[in-house]
XYZ file of C-alpha atoms in Angstrom:
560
model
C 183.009 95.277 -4.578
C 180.966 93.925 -7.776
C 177.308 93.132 -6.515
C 177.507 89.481 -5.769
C 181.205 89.153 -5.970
C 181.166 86.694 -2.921
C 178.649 84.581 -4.232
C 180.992 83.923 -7.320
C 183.751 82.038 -5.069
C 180.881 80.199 -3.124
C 179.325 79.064 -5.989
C 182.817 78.005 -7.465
C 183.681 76.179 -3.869
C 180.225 74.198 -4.482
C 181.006 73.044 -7.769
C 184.587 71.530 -6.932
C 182.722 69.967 -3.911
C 179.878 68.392 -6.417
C 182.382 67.474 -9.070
C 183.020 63.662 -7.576
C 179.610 63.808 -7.592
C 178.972 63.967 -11.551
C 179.610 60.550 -12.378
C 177.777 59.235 -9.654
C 174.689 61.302 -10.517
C 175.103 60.010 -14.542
C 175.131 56.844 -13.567
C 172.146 57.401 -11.706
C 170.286 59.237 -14.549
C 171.333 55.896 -16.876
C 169.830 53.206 -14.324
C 166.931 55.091 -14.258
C 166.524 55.421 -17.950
C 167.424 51.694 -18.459
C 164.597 50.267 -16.021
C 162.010 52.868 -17.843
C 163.143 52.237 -21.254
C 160.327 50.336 -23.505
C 158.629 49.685 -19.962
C 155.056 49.431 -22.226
C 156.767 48.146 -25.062
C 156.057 43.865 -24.957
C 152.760 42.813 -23.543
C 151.670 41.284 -20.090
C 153.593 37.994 -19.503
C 150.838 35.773 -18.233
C 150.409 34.263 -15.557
C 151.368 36.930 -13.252
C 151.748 40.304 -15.024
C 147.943 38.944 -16.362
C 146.355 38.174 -12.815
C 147.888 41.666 -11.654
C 146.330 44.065 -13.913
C 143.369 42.102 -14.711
C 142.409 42.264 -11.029
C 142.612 46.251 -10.659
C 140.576 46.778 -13.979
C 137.749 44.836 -12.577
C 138.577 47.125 -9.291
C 137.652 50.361 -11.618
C 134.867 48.933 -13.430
C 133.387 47.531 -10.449
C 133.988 50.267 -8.329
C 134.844 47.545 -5.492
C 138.236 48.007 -3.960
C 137.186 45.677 -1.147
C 136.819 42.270 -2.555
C 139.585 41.154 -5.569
C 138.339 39.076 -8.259
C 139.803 37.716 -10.884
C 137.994 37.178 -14.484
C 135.129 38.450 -12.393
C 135.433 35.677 -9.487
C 136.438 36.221 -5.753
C 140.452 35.686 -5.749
C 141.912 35.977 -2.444
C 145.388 34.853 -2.675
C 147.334 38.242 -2.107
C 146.050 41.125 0.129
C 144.976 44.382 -2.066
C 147.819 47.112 -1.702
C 149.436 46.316 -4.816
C 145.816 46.614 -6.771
C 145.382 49.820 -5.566
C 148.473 51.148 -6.575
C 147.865 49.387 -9.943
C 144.234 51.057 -10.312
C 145.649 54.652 -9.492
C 148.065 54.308 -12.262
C 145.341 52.764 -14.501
C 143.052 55.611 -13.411
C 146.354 58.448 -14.211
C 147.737 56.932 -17.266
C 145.306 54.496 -18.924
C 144.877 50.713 -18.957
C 148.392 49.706 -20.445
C 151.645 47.725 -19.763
C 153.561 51.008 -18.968
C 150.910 51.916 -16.416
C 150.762 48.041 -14.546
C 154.463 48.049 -14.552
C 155.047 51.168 -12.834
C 154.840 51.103 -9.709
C 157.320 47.708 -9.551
C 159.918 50.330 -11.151
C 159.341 52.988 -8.759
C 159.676 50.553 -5.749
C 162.736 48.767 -7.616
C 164.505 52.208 -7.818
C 163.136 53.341 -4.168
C 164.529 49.889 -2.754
C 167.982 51.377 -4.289
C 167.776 54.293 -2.374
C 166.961 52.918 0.620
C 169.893 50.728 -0.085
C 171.907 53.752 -0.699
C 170.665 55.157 3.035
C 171.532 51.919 4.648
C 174.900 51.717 3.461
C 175.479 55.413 3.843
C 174.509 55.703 7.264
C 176.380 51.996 8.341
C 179.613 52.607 6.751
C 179.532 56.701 7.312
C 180.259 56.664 3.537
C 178.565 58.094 0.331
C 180.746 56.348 -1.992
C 180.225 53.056 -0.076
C 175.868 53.889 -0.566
C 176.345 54.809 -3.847
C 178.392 51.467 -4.593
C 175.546 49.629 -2.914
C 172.654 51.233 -4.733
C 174.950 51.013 -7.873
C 175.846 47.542 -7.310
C 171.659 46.277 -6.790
C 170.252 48.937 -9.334
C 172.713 46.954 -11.545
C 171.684 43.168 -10.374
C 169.706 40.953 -12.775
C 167.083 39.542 -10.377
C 166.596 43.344 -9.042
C 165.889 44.574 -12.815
C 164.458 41.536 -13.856
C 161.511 41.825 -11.293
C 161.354 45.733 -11.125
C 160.157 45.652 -14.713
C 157.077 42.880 -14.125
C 154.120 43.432 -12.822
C 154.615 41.409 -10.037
C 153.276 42.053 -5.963
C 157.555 40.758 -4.716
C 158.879 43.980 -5.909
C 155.936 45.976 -3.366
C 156.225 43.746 -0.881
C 160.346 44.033 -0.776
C 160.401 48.019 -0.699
C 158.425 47.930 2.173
C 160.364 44.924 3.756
C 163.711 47.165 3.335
C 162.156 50.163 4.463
C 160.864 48.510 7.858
C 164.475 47.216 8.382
C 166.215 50.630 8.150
C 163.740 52.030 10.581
C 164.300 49.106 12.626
C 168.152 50.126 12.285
C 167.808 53.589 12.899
C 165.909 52.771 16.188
C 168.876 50.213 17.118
C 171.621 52.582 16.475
C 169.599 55.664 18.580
C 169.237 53.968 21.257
C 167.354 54.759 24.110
C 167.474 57.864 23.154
C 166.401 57.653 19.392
C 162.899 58.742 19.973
C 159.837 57.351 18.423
C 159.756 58.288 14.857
C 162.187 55.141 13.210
C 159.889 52.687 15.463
C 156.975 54.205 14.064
C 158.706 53.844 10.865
C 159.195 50.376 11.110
C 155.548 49.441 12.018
C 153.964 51.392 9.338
C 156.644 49.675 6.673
C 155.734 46.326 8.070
C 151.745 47.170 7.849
C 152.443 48.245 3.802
C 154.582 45.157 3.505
C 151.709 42.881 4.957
C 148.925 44.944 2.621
C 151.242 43.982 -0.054
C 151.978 40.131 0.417
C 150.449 38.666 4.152
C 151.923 37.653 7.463
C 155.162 37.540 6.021
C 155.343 41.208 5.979
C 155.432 41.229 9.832
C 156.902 38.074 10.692
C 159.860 37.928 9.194
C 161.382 41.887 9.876
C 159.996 41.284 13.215
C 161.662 37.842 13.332
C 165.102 39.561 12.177
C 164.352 42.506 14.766
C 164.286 40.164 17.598
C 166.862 37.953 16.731
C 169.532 40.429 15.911
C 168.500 41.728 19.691
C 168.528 38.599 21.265
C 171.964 37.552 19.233
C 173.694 40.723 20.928
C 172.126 40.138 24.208
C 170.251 43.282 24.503
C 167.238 41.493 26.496
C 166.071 44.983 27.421
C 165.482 46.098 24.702
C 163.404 43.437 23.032
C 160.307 44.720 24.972
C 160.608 48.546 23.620
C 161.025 46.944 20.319
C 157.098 46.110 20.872
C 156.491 49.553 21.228
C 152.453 50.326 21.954
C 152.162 53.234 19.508
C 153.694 51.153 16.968
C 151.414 47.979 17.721
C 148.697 50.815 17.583
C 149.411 52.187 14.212
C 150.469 48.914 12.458
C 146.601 47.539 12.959
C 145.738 50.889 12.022
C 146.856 50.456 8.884
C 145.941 46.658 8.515
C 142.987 46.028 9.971
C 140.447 48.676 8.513
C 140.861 46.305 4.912
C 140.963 43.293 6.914
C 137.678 44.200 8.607
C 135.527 45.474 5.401
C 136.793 41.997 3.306
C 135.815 39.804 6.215
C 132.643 41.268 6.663
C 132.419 41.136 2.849
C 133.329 37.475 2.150
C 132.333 35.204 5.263
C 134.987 32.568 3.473
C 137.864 35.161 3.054
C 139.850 34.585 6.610
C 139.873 29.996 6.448
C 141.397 30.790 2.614
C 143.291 33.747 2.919
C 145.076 32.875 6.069
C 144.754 29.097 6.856
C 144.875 27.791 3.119
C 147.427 30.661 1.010
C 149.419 30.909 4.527
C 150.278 27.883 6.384
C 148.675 25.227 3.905
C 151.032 26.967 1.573
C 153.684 27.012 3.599
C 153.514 23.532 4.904
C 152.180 21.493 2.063
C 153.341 21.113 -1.179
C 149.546 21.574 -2.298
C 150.027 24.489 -4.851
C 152.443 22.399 -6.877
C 155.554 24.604 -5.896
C 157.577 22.344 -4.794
C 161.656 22.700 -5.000
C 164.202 20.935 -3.249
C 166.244 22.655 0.009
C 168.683 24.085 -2.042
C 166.648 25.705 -4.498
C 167.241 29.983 -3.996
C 171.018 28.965 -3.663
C 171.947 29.259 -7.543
C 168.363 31.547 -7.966
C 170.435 33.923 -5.586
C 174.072 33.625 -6.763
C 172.674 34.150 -10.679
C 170.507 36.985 -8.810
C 173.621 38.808 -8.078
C 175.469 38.532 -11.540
C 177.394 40.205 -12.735
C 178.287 40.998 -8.527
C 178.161 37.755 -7.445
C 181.978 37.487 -7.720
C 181.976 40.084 -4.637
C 180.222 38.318 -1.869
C 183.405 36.374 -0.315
C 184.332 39.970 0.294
C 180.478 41.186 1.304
C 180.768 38.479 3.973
C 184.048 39.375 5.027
C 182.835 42.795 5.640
C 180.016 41.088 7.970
C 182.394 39.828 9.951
C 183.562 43.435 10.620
C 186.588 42.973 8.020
C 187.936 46.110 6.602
C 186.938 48.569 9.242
C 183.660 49.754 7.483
C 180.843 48.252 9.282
C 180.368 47.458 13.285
C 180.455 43.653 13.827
C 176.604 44.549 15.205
C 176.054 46.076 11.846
C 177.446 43.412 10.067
C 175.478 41.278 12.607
C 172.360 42.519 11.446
C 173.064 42.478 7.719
C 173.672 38.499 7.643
C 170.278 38.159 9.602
C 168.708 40.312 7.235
C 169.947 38.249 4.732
C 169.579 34.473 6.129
C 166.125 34.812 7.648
C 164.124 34.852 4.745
C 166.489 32.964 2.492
C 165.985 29.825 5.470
C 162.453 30.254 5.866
C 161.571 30.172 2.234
C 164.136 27.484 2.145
C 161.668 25.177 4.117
C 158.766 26.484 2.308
C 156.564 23.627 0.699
C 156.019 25.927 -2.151
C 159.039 28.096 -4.006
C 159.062 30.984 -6.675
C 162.369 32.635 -7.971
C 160.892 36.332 -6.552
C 160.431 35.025 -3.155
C 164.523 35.877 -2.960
C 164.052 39.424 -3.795
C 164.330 40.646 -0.175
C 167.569 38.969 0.294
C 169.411 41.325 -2.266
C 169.353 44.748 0.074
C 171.832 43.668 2.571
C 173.731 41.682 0.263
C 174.217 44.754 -1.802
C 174.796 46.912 1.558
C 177.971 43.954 2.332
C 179.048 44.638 -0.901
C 179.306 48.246 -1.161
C 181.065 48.091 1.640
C 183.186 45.488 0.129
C 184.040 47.521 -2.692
C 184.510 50.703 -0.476
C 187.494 48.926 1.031
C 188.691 48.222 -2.131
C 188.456 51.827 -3.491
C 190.361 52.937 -0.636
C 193.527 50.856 -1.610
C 196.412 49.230 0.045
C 197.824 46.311 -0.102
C 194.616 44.195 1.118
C 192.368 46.054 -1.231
C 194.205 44.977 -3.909
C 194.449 41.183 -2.852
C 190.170 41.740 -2.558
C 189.984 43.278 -6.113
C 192.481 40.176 -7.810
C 190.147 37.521 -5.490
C 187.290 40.222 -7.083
C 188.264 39.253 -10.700
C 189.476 35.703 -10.436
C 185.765 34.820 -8.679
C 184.074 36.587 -11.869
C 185.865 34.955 -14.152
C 184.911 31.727 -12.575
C 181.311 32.550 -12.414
C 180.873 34.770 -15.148
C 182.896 32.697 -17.592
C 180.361 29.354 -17.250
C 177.208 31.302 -17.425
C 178.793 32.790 -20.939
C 179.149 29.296 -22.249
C 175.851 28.183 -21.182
C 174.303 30.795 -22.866
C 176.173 30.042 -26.251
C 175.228 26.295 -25.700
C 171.610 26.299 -24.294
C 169.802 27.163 -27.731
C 171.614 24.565 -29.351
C 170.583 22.008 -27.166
C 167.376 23.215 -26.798
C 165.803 24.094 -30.201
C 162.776 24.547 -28.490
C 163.954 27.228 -26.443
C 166.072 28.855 -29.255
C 163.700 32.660 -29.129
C 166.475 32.707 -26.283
C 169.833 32.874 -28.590
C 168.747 36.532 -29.388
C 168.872 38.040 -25.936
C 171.498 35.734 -24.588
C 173.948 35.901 -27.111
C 174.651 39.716 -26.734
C 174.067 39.513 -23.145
C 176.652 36.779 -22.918
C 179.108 39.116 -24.972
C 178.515 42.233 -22.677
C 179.095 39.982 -19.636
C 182.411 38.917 -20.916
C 183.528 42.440 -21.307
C 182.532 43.049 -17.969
C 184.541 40.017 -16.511
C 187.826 41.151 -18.797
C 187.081 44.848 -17.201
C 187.479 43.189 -13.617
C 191.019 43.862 -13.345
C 190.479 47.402 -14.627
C 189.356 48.047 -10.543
C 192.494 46.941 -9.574
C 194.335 50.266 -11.065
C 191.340 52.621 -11.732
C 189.964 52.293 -8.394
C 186.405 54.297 -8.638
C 186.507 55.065 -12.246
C 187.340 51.469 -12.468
C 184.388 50.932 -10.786
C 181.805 53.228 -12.325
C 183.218 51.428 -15.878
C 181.816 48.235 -14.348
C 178.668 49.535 -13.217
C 178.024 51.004 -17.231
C 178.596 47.860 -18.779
C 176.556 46.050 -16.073
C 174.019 48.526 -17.005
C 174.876 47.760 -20.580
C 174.156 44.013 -19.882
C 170.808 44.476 -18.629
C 169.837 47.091 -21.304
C 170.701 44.313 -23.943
C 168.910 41.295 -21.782
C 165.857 43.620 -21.743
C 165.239 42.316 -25.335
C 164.211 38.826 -23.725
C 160.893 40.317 -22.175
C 159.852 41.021 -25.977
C 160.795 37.325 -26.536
C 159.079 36.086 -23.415
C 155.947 38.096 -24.200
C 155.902 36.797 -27.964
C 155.659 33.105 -25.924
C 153.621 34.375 -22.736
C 152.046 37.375 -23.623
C 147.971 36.573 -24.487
C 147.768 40.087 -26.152
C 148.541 38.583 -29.934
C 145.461 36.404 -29.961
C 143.572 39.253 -27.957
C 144.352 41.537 -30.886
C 143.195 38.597 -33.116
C 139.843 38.294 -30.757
C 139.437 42.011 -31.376
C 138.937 42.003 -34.790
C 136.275 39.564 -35.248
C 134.512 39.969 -31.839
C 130.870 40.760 -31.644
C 129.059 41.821 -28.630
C 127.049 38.553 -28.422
C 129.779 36.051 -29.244
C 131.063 33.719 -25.985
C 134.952 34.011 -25.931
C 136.602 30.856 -24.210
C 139.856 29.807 -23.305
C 140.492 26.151 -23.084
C 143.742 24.511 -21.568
C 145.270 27.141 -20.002
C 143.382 30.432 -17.905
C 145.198 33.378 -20.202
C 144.918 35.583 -16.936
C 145.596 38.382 -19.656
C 142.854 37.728 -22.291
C 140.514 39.492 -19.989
C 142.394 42.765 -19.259
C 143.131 43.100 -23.155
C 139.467 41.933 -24.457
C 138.345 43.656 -21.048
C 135.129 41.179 -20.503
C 134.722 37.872 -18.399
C 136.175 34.824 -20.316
C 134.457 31.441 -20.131
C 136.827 28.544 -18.828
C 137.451 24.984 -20.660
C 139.616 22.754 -19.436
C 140.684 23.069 -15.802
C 140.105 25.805 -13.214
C 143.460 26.431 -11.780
C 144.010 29.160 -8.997
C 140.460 30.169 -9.974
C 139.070 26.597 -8.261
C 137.970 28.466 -4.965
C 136.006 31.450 -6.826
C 134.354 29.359 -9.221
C 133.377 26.864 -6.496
C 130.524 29.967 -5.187
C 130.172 30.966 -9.368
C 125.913 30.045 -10.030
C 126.165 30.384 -13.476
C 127.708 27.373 -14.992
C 128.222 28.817 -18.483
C 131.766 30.408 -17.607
C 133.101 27.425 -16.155
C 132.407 24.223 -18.367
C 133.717 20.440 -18.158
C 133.677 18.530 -22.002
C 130.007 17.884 -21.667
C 128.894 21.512 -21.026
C 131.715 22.930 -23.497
C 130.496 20.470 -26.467
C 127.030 21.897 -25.966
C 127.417 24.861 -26.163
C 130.112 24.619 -29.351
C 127.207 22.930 -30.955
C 124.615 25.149 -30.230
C 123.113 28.494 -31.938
C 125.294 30.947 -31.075
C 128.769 32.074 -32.375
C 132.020 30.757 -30.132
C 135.475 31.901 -30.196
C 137.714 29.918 -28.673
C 141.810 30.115 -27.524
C 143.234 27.218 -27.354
C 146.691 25.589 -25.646
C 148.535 24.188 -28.581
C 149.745 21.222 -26.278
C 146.151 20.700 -25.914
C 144.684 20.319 -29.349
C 144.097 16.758 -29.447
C 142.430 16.860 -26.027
C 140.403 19.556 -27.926
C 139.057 17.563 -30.548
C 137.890 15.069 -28.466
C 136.080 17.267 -26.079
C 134.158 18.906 -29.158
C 133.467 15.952 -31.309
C 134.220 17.557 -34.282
C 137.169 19.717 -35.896
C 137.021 23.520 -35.142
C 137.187 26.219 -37.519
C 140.731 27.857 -37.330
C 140.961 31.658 -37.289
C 144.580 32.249 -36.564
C 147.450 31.287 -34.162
C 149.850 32.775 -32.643
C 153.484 30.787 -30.947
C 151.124 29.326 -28.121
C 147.875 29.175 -28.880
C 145.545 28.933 -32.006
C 141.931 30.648 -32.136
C 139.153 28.690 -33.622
C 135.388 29.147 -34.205
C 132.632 27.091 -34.549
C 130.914 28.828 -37.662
């Protein structure tokens, strides 16, 4: 026999077995090219993607990792995880936009395979987990905050991760040993490094209450499981303890002011009415949003996929945080972001049922289709309409005009899951893909509006060591990181009201008086200005600035 000759047929038998497998793993390869494509191609959209690499570069030039500050202040509004991760990929690729925005595309992609895990594990099907990864991978929302330098994305990975090793510890049993409970403290420790109580409260909230809604009262105390009480301070507290001891003042703001104050208030200026993540979540979801009467059908145990416990715990998963951001004083679209992971579990089991065919899988793809058409079809109009009504707003025609055309094509292709079944399917996943490759051209347009680094590259060329650089009207979280020096502040404090509160030297945060003095005085000023601000400009200086240049929001002036 030929050396080898039975490896031949093995190797043969392992290819027809991985041939499914191909289109799932090029669809893969495309989702992950899409979400890295021009990652450090438009600058950092202030206010957030500003604060949020600004605060690690002061980290590294500091050398504090302790305390956060913002344009060289104390800012204690989010816990430091995320400015770590930040710094270490400042510190391996350079201070850039690629480098702040990678780790939210490494988590967005991770949270997919978790997903994938989830819904493999629940439904005892790899097509099902690769529909659900397919199906969020493919979710505006999902992409939209995966490529933004923003601390949800973090704070969600580790919220999804804590809930599968919550499930893995529920489906054991008694006898599922330590490791997913261990799991699911250590995720909820990252997830409150990353974003505060929340991180604990609410997949311990959903731990309990899935428990207590199946009646499994014994259980609830080995949920609190003493080695993983143990190792979830161990992971909090040493950070806790060294920015306490640092900053006297950080526990009354951190916890009692950016937690409950927050929560309770509507202080901050975040204020939305009850219904507010409905339509933030159901335009989340496009272009899958058409699937969740099914997804909640499957909940319900429907279909035969998931256990009714499963299910069960999906819907919690789902409706905890969505209520208790719901009552919230203060609302942001990415507070949703954890909702989308079981949603996208309920619906790759949906469309598992429908793959598998039958009469009632093809009633669920027709419902499937009609439902798109009736969501998909408005949005398409509004985005044809929008710029014309709002000239303002027209930098939006370019990215939602082809958008709007891909999304058509991908309600028309509906019914082609009705026949194709999974090639159907993995023909809607591409042109969702598609759509979100083409809607990535509105982050250049919102970073020719939001981005500060136009008048920073401005700034550059005619800044001298000794010259003050101030921005009046607005804070330009991102001036600093590009110009990377301390910024004086005209005009309104902002989120920076606490740390400038302990600031001694009054010449980086200046009311009209202060501002006019020093604009008059010997030395050279260059100053960034709010265009909706100008005539409150004037005024404060007495006397008409100098103009340098502009850029769509703001104009740079000197005063010699």
């Amino acid at each position: 026999m030929r050396p080898g000759g039975r490896e031949g047929p093995r190797f043969l038998r392992w290819l027809a077995a991985a041939r499914p497998l191909i289109p799932w793993a090029v669809l893969a390869l495309l989702a992950v090219a899409v979400y890295f494509w021009g990652l450090g191609r438009y600058g950092l959209i202030d206010p957030d993607e500003g604060r949020y690499a600004e605060i690690p570069r002061e980290m590294i030039e500091s050398g504090d990792f302790v305390t956060p500050r913002l344009n060289y202040v104390k800012y204690f509004e989010k816990p430091a995880l995320h400015y770590w991760l930040t710094a270490a990929s400042f510190a391996a690729f350079g201070q850039n936009e690629a480098a702040a925005r990678l780790f939210p595309v490494l988590f967005g992609l991770g949270g997919c395979l978790l997903t994938f895990v989830a819904a493999r594990r629940m439904t005892g099907s790899a097509r099902a987990g690769a529909a659900a990864a397919a199906v969020l991978v493919s979710s505006v929302l999902w992409y939209a905050l995966s490529r933004l330098n923003v601390i949800d994305m973090t704070l969600t990975f580790f919220f999804t991760l804590a809930m599968l090793g919550y499930w893995l510890w529920f489906r054991g049993g008694e006898g599922a040993g330590r490791r997913p409970l261990l799991l699911f403290y250590a995720a909820m420790a990252l997830a409150t490094l990353s974003k505060g109580l929340i991180g604990v409260v609410l997949p311990g909230g959903i731990a309990v209450l899935h428990l207590a809604s199946l009646r499994r009262w014994r259980a609830i105390p080995r949920l609190f499981s003493p080695w993983g009480i143990a190792l979830y301070f161990a992971v909090v507290l040493p950070w806790f303890r060294a920015v306490c001891a640092a900053n006297p003042d950080f526990f009354d703001f951190f916890f009692v002011h950016e937690h409950f104050t927050r929560y309770l208030t509507t202080e901050h200026g975040r204020y939305e009415p009850f219904w507010f993540f409905v339509p933030i979540l159901l335009g989340g979801l496009v272009p899958w949003t058409g699937m969740l009467w099914d997804a909640f059908r499957a909940a319900r145990g429907r279909g035969g996929l998931l256990r009714r416990e499963d299910g069960l715990f999906l819907s919690l998963w789902f409706a905890v945080p969505l209520a208790f951001f719901s009552l919230s004083g203060s609302k942001l679209v990415p507070y949703v972001l954890p909702c989308l992971p079981p949603l996208a579990v309920l619906i790759g089991a949906a469309v598992e049922g429908i793959l598998r065919g039958g009469a009632p899988a093809m009633r669920a793809g027709r419902r499937f289709a009609c439902l798109n058409a009736l969501i998909l079809l408005p949005i398409v109009l509004a985005g044809a309409v929008y710029p014309a009504l709002r000239p303002e707003d027209a930098y939006l025609r370019a990215a939602t005009n082809p958008f709007c055309f891909v999304l058509t094509a991908f309600c028309l292709a509906s019914f082609v899951l009705l026949r194709a079944r999974t090639r159907g399917f993995l023909l809607l996943c591409l042109l969702a893909l598609t759509a979100l490759f083409v809607a990535g051209t509105g982050f250049d347009l919102m970073a020719a509006r939001d981005s500060r680094r136009p008048i920073a590259a401005m700034l550059r060329e005619r800044l001298r060591a000794d010259d003050t650089v101030v921005a009046y009207g607005d804070l330009m979280q991102g001036l600093s990181f590009y110009l990377g020096r301390r910024i004086a502040i005209a005009g309104g404090r902002g989120e920076l009201d606490f740390g400038a509160a302990q600031e001694e030297d009054p010449r980086w945060f200046l009311n009209a008086e202060q501002l006019r003095r020093l604009w008059n005085g010997p030395d050279r000023v260059l100053l960034a200005a709010s265009r909706r601000r100008l005539e409150e400009l004037t005024r404060d200086l007495g006397r008409e600035p100098v103009r340098l240049g502009e850029t769509e929001k703001e104009i740079l002036f000197t005063n010699f």
